[in-house]
CSV table of C-alpha atoms in Angstrom, one decimal:
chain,number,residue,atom,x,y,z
A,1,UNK,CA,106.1,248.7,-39.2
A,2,UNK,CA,106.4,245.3,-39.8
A,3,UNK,CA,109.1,242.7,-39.5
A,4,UNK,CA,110.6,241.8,-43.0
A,5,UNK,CA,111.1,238.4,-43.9
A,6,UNK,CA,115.1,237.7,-44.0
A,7,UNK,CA,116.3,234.7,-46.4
A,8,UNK,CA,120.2,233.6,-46.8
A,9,UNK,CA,121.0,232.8,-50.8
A,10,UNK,CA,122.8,230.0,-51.7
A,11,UNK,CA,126.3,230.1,-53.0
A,12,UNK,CA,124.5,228.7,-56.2
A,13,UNK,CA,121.6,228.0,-57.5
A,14,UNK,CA,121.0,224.4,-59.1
A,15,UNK,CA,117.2,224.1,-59.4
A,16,UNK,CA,117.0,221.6,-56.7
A,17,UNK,CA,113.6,221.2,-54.7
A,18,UNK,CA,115.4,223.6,-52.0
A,19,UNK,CA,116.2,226.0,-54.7
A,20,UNK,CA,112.6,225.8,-55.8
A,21,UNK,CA,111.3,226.1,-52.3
A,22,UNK,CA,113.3,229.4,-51.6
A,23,UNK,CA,111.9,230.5,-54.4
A,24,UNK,CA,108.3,230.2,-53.7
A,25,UNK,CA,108.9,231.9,-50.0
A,26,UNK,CA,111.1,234.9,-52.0
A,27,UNK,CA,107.6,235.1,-54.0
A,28,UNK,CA,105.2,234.9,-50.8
A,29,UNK,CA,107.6,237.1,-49.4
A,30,UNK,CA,106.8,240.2,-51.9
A,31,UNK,CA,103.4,239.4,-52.8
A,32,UNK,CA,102.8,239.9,-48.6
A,33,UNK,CA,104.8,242.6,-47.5
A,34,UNK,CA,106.4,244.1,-51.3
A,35,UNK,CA,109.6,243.7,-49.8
A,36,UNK,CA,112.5,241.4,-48.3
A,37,UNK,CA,115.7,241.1,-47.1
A,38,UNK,CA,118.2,239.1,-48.1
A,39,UNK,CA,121.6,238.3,-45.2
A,40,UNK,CA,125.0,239.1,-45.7
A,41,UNK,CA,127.9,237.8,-44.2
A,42,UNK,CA,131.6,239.9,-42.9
A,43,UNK,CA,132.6,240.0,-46.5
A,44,UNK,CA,129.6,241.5,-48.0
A,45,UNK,CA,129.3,244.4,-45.0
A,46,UNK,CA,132.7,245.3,-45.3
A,47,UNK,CA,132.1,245.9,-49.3
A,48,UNK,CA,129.3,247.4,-48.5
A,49,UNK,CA,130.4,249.8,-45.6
A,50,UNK,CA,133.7,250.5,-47.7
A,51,UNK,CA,130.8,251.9,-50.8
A,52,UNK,CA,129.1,253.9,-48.1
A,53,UNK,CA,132.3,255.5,-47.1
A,54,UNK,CA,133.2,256.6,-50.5
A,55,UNK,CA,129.4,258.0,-50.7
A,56,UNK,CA,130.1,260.0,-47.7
A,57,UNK,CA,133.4,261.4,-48.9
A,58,UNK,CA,132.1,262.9,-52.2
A,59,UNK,CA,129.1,264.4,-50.6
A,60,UNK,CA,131.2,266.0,-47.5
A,61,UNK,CA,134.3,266.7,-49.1
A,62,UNK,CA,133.1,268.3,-52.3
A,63,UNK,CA,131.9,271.3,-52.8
A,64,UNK,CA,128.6,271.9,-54.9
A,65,UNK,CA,130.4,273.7,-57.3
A,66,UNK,CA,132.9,270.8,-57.9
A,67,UNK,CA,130.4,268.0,-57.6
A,68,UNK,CA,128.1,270.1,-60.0
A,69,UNK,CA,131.2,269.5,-62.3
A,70,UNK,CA,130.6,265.9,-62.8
A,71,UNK,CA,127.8,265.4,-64.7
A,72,UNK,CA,127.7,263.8,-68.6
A,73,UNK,CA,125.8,265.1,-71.3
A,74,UNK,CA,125.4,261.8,-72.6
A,75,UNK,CA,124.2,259.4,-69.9
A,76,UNK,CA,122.4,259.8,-67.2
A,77,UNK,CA,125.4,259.0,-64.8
A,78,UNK,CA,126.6,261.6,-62.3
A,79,UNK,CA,126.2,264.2,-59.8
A,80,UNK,CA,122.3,265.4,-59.6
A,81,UNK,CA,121.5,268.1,-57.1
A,82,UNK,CA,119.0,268.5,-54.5
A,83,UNK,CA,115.8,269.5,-55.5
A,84,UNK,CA,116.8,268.5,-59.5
A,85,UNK,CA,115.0,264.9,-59.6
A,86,UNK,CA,110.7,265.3,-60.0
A,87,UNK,CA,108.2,263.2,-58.8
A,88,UNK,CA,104.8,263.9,-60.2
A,89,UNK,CA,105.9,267.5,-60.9
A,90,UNK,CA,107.3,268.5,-57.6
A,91,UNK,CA,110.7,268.5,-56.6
A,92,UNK,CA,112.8,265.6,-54.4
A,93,UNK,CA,115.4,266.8,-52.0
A,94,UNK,CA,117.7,263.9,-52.0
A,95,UNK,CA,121.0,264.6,-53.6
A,96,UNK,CA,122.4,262.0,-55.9
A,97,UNK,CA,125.4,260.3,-57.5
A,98,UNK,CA,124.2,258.1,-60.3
A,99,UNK,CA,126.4,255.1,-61.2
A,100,UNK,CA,125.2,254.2,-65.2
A,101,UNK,CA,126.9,251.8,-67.1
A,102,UNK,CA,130.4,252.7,-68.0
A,103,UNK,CA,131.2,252.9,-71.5
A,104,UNK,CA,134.0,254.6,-73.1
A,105,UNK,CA,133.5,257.2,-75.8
A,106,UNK,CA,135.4,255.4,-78.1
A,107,UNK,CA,132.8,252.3,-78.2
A,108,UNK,CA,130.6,252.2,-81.3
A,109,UNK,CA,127.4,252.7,-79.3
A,110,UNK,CA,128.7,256.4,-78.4
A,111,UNK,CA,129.9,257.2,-81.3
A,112,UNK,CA,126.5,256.4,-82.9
A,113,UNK,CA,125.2,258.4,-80.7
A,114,UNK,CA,122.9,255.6,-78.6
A,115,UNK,CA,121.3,257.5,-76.0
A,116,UNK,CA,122.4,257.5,-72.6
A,117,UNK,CA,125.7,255.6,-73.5
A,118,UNK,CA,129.1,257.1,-71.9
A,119,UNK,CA,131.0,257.5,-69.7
A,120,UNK,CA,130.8,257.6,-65.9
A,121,UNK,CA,132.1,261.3,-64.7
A,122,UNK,CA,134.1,259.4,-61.5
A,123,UNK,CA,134.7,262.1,-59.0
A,124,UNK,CA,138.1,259.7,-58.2
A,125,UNK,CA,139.4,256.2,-58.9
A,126,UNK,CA,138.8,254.9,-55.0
A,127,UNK,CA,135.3,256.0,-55.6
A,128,UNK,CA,134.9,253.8,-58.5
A,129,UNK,CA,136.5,251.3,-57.2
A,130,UNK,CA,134.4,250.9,-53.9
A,131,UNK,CA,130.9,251.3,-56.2
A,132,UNK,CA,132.0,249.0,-58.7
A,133,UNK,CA,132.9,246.2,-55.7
A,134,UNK,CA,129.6,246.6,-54.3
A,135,UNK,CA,127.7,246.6,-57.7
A,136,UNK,CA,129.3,242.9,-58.8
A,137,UNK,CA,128.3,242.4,-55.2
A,138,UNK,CA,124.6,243.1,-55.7
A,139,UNK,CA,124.7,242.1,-59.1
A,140,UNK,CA,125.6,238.4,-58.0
A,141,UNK,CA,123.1,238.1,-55.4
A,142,UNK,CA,120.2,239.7,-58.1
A,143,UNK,CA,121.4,237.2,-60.6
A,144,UNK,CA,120.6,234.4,-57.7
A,145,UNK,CA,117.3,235.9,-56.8
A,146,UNK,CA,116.0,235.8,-60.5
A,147,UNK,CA,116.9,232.1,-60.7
A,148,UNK,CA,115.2,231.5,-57.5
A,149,UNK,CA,112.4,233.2,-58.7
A,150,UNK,CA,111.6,231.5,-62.0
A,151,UNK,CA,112.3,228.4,-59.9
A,152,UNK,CA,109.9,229.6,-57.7
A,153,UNK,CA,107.1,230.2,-60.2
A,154,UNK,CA,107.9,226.8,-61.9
A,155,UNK,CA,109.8,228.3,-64.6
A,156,UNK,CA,113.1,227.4,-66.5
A,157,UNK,CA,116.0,228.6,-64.1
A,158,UNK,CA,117.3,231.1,-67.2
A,159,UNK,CA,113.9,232.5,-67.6
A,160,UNK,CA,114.8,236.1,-66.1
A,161,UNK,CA,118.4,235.7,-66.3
A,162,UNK,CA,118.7,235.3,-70.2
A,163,UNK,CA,118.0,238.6,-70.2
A,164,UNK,CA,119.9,239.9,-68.1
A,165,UNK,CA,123.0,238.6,-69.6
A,166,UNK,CA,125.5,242.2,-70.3
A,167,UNK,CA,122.0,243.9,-68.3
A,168,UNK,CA,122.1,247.5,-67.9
A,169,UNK,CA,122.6,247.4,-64.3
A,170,UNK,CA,122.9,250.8,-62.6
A,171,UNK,CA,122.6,252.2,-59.2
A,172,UNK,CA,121.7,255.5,-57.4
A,173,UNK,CA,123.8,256.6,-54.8
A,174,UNK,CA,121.7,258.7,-52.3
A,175,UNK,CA,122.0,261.7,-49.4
A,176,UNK,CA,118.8,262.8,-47.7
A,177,UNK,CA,119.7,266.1,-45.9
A,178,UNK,CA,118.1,266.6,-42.5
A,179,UNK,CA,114.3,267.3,-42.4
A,180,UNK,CA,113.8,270.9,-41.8
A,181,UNK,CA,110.2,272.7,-40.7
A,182,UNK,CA,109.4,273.2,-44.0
A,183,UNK,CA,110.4,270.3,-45.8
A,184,UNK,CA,110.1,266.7,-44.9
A,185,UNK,CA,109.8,265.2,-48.5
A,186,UNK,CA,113.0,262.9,-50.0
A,187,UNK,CA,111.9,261.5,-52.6
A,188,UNK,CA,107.9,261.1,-53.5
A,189,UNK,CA,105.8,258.1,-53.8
A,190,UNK,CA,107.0,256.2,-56.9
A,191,UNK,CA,108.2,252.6,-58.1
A,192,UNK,CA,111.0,251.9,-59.7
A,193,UNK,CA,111.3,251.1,-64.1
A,194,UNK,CA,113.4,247.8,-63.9
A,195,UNK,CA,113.7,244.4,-63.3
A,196,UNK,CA,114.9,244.4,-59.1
A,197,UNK,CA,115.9,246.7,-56.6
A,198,UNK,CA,118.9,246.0,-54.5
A,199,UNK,CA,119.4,248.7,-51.4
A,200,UNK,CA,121.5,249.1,-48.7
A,201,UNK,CA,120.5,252.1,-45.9
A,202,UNK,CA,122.3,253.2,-42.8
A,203,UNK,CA,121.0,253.0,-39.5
A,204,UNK,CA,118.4,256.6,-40.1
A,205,UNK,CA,115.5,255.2,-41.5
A,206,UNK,CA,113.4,257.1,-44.2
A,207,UNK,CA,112.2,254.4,-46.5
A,208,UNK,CA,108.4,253.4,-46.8
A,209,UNK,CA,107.0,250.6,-48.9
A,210,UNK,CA,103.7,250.0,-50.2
A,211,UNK,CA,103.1,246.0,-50.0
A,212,UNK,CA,99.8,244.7,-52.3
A,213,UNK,CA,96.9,245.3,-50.7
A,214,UNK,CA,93.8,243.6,-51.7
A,215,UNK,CA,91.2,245.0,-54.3
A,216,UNK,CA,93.8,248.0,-55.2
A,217,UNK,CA,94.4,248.4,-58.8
A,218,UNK,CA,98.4,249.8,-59.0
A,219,UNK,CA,99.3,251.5,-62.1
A,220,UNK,CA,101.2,250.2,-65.0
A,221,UNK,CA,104.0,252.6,-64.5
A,222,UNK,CA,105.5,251.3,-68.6
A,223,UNK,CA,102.5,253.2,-69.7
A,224,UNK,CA,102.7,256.7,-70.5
A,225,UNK,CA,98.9,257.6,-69.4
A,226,UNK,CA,99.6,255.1,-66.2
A,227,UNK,CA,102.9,256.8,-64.6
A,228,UNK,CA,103.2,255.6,-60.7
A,229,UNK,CA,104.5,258.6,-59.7
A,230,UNK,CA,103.1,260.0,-57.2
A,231,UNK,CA,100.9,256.7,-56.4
A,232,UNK,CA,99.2,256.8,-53.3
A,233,UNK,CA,101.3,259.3,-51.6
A,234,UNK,CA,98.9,260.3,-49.1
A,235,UNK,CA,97.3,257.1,-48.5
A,236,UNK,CA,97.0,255.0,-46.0
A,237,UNK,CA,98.2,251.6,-45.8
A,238,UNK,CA,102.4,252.5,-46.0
A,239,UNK,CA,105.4,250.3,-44.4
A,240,UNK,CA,108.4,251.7,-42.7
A,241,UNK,CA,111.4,250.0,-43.0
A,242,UNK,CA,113.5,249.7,-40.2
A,243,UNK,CA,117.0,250.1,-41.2
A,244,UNK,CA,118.5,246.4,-40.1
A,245,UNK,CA,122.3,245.9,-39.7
A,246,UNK,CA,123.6,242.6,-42.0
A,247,UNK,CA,120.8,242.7,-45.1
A,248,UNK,CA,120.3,243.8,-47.9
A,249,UNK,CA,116.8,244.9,-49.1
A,250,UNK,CA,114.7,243.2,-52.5
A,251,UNK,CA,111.9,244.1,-53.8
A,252,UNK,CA,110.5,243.9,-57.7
A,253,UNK,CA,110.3,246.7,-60.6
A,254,UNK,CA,107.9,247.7,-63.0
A,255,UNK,CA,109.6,245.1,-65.8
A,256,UNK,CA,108.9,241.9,-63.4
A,257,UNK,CA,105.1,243.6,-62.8
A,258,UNK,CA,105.0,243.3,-66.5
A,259,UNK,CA,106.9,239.6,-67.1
A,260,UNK,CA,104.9,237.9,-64.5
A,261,UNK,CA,101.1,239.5,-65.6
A,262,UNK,CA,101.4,240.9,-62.2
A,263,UNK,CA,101.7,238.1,-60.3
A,264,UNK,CA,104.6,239.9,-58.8
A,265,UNK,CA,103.9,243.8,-58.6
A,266,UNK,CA,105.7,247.0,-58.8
A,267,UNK,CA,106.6,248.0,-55.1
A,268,UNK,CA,105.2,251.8,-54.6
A,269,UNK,CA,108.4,253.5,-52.5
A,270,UNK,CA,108.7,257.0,-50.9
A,271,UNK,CA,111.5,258.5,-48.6
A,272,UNK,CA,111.0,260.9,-46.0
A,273,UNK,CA,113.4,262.9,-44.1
A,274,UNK,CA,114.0,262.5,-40.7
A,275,UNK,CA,116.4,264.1,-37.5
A,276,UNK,CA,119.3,263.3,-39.1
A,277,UNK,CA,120.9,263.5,-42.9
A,278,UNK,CA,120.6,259.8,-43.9
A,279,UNK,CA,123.1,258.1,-46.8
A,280,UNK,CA,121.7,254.9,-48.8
A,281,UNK,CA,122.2,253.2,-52.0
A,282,UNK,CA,120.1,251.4,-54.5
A,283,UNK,CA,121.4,249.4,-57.4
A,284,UNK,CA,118.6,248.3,-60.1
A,285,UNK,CA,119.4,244.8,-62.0
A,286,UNK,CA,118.4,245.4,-65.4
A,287,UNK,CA,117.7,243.4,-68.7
A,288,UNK,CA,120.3,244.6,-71.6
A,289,UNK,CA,119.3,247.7,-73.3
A,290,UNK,CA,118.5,246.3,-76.5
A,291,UNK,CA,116.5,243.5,-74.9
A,292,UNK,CA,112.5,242.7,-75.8
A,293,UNK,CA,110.9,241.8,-73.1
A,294,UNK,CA,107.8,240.0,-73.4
A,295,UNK,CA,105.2,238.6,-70.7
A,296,UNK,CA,105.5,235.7,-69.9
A,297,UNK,CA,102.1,234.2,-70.3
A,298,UNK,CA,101.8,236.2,-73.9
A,299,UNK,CA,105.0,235.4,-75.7
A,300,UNK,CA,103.7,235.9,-78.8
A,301,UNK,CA,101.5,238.7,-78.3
A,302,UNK,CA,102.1,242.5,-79.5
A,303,UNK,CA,102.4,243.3,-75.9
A,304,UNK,CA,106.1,244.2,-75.0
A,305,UNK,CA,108.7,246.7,-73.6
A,306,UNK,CA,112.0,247.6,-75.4
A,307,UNK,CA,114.2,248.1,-72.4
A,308,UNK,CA,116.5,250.9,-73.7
A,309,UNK,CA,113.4,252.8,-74.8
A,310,UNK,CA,111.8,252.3,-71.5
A,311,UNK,CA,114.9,253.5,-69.7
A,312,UNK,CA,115.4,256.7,-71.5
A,313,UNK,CA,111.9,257.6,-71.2
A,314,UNK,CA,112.1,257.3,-67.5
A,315,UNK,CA,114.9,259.1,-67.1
A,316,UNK,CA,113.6,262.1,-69.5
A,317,UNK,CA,111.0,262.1,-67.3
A,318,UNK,CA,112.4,262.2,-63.9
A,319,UNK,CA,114.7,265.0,-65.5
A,320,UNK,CA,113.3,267.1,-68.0
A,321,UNK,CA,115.6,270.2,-67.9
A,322,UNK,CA,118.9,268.1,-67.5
A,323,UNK,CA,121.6,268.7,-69.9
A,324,UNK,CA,121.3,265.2,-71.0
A,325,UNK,CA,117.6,265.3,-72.0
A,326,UNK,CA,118.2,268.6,-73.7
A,327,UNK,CA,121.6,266.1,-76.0
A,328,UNK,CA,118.7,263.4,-76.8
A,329,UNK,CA,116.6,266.0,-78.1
A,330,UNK,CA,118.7,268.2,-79.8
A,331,UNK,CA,120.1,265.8,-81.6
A,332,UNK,CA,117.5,263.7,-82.1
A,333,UNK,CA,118.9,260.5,-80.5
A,334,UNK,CA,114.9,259.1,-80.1
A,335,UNK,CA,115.5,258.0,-83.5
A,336,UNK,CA,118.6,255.6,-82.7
A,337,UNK,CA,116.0,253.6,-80.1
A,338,UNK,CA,113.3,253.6,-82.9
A,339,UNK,CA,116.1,251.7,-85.4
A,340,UNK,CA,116.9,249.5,-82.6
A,341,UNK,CA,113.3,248.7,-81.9
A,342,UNK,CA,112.9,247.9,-85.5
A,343,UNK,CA,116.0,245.6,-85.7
A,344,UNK,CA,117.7,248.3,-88.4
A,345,UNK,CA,120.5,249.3,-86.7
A,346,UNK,CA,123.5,247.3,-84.8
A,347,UNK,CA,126.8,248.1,-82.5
């Protein structure tokens, strides 16, 4: 275990040399330990307690035949069971409530059948209303940390933020049940498809990083023959995070591995159960779906990731049998993100 390095953000972020210093420790911070935390004051634990409340009242006071009810056949928001989500071809036993980006059916993106656009199957308004506090909550403090980090790396502030701008943030809202004598495996070794991971955990524990260790070549998880799942799952050389009252935990996704020519890498993450069920949430700040993003260093170059492509394959991959997938296929929504890749087709 070892002691995370805890920053405070600044109410804004005006590129002066303080701003730029934060930003260089935010980027020693992950290139050491793969992980950070950033402090929260009254106002930000209360929103934050207030969205783990609501987590614990849909997973307690539902039954799985009513939560099993809300889930969308055309986005990946909803209720996802225990042992549903895949790692590496083997089976995670966190259950799940995924928050997606909320957009009606009447928009033009779902009625040209974009994939993974609709709407979010709320289980109640008091639910949506707690994870939608917390979300602008996290969303805020990820827009801060971006311009901190291209500070930080010498960059424009904007540089990450521009596109961000209407991002397709999103957030996973998580139960681990109790580890049993058979089964002590949450959710397998894995890092995460976006931009930057924003989490919240109770007091349990569960979570183990993977920080950059020297001479150790980590996959490029964008790459269909490079897929991080499963990474180093047995391997020495994993973290522990203590859960710490007042913070929030950061680390970087595959799309800021990819942006920076990995200079900033992909944290590798796995969950493991422990003595007692365990209730955390993790929000991913996201580019827009129709954004290009290209590395920095190679702007011009052939190299780049379509982010709404990039999302859907992920999540086809994590669920291949979900009723979702089975809608993109059917119906051969693939070809909507090739249009939008090629600049043919428009909201």
């Amino acid at each position: 275990m070892t002691e995370l390095r805890t920053f405070r953000l600044p109410e804004i972020i005006t590129g002066s040399d303080d701003d730029v210093e934060l930003g260089r420790q935010l980027i020693a911070a992950w290139q050491a330990d793969g992980i950070l935390q950033i402090a929260t004051d009254a106002v930000q634990d209360r929103t934050t307690e207030e969205a783990m409340a609501a987590s614990r009242r849909f997973f307690h006071g539902l039954s799985l035949e009513e939560k099993s009810r809300l889930v969308s056949d055309l986005t990946y928001a909803g209720y996802i069971a225990s042992g549903e989500e895949v790692t590496d071809g083997i089976a995670d036993y966190s259950e799940i409530f995924t928050v997606c980006k909320d957009v009606p059916l009447d928009d033009s993106r779902v009625v040209g059948k974009w994939p993974c656009h609709g709407p979010v199957p709320w289980p109640d308004d008091l639910y949506r209303d707690a994870m939608r506090e917390f979300m602008a909550m996290l969303g805020d403090a990820g827009e801060r940390i971006l311009k901190l980090t291209a500070l930080g790396f010498g960059l424009d502030i904007d540089t990450f933020t521009k596109l961000t701008v209407d991002g397709w943030h999103h957030m996973r809202v998580l139960r681990f049940p109790t580890r049993s004598e058979t089964v002590d495996r949450g959710i397998g070794a894995h890092t995460d498809y976006g931009m930057l991971v924003l989490a919240a955990q109770d007091d349990v524990g569960g979570l183990y990083v993977r920080p950059p260790i020297e001479g150790e070549e980590r996959p490029r998880n964008w790459l269909p023959e490079e897929s991080a799942a499963g990474c180093f799952q047995d391997s020495e050389g994993w973290t522990f995070v203590e859960p710490v009252q007042h913070v929030i935990t950061v680390f970087p996704g595959d799309i800021l591995q990819f942006l920076t020519g990995g200079k900033l890498l992909s944290t590798p993450h796995k969950v493991l159960l422990n003595t007692r069920e365990r209730f955390t949430m993790a929000y991913f700040h996201e580019p827009n779906f129709e954004a290009v993003v290209r590395p920095l260093d190679e702007p011009d170059g052939d190299d780049v990731i379509h982010y709404g492509t990039h999302f859907t394959n992920m999540f086809m991959r994590c669920y291949p049998d979900r009723v979702t997938t089975r809608r993109i296929l059917d119906e051969d929504r693939l070809t909507v993100l090739s249009e939008l890749r090629s600049g043919v087709r428009h909201s």
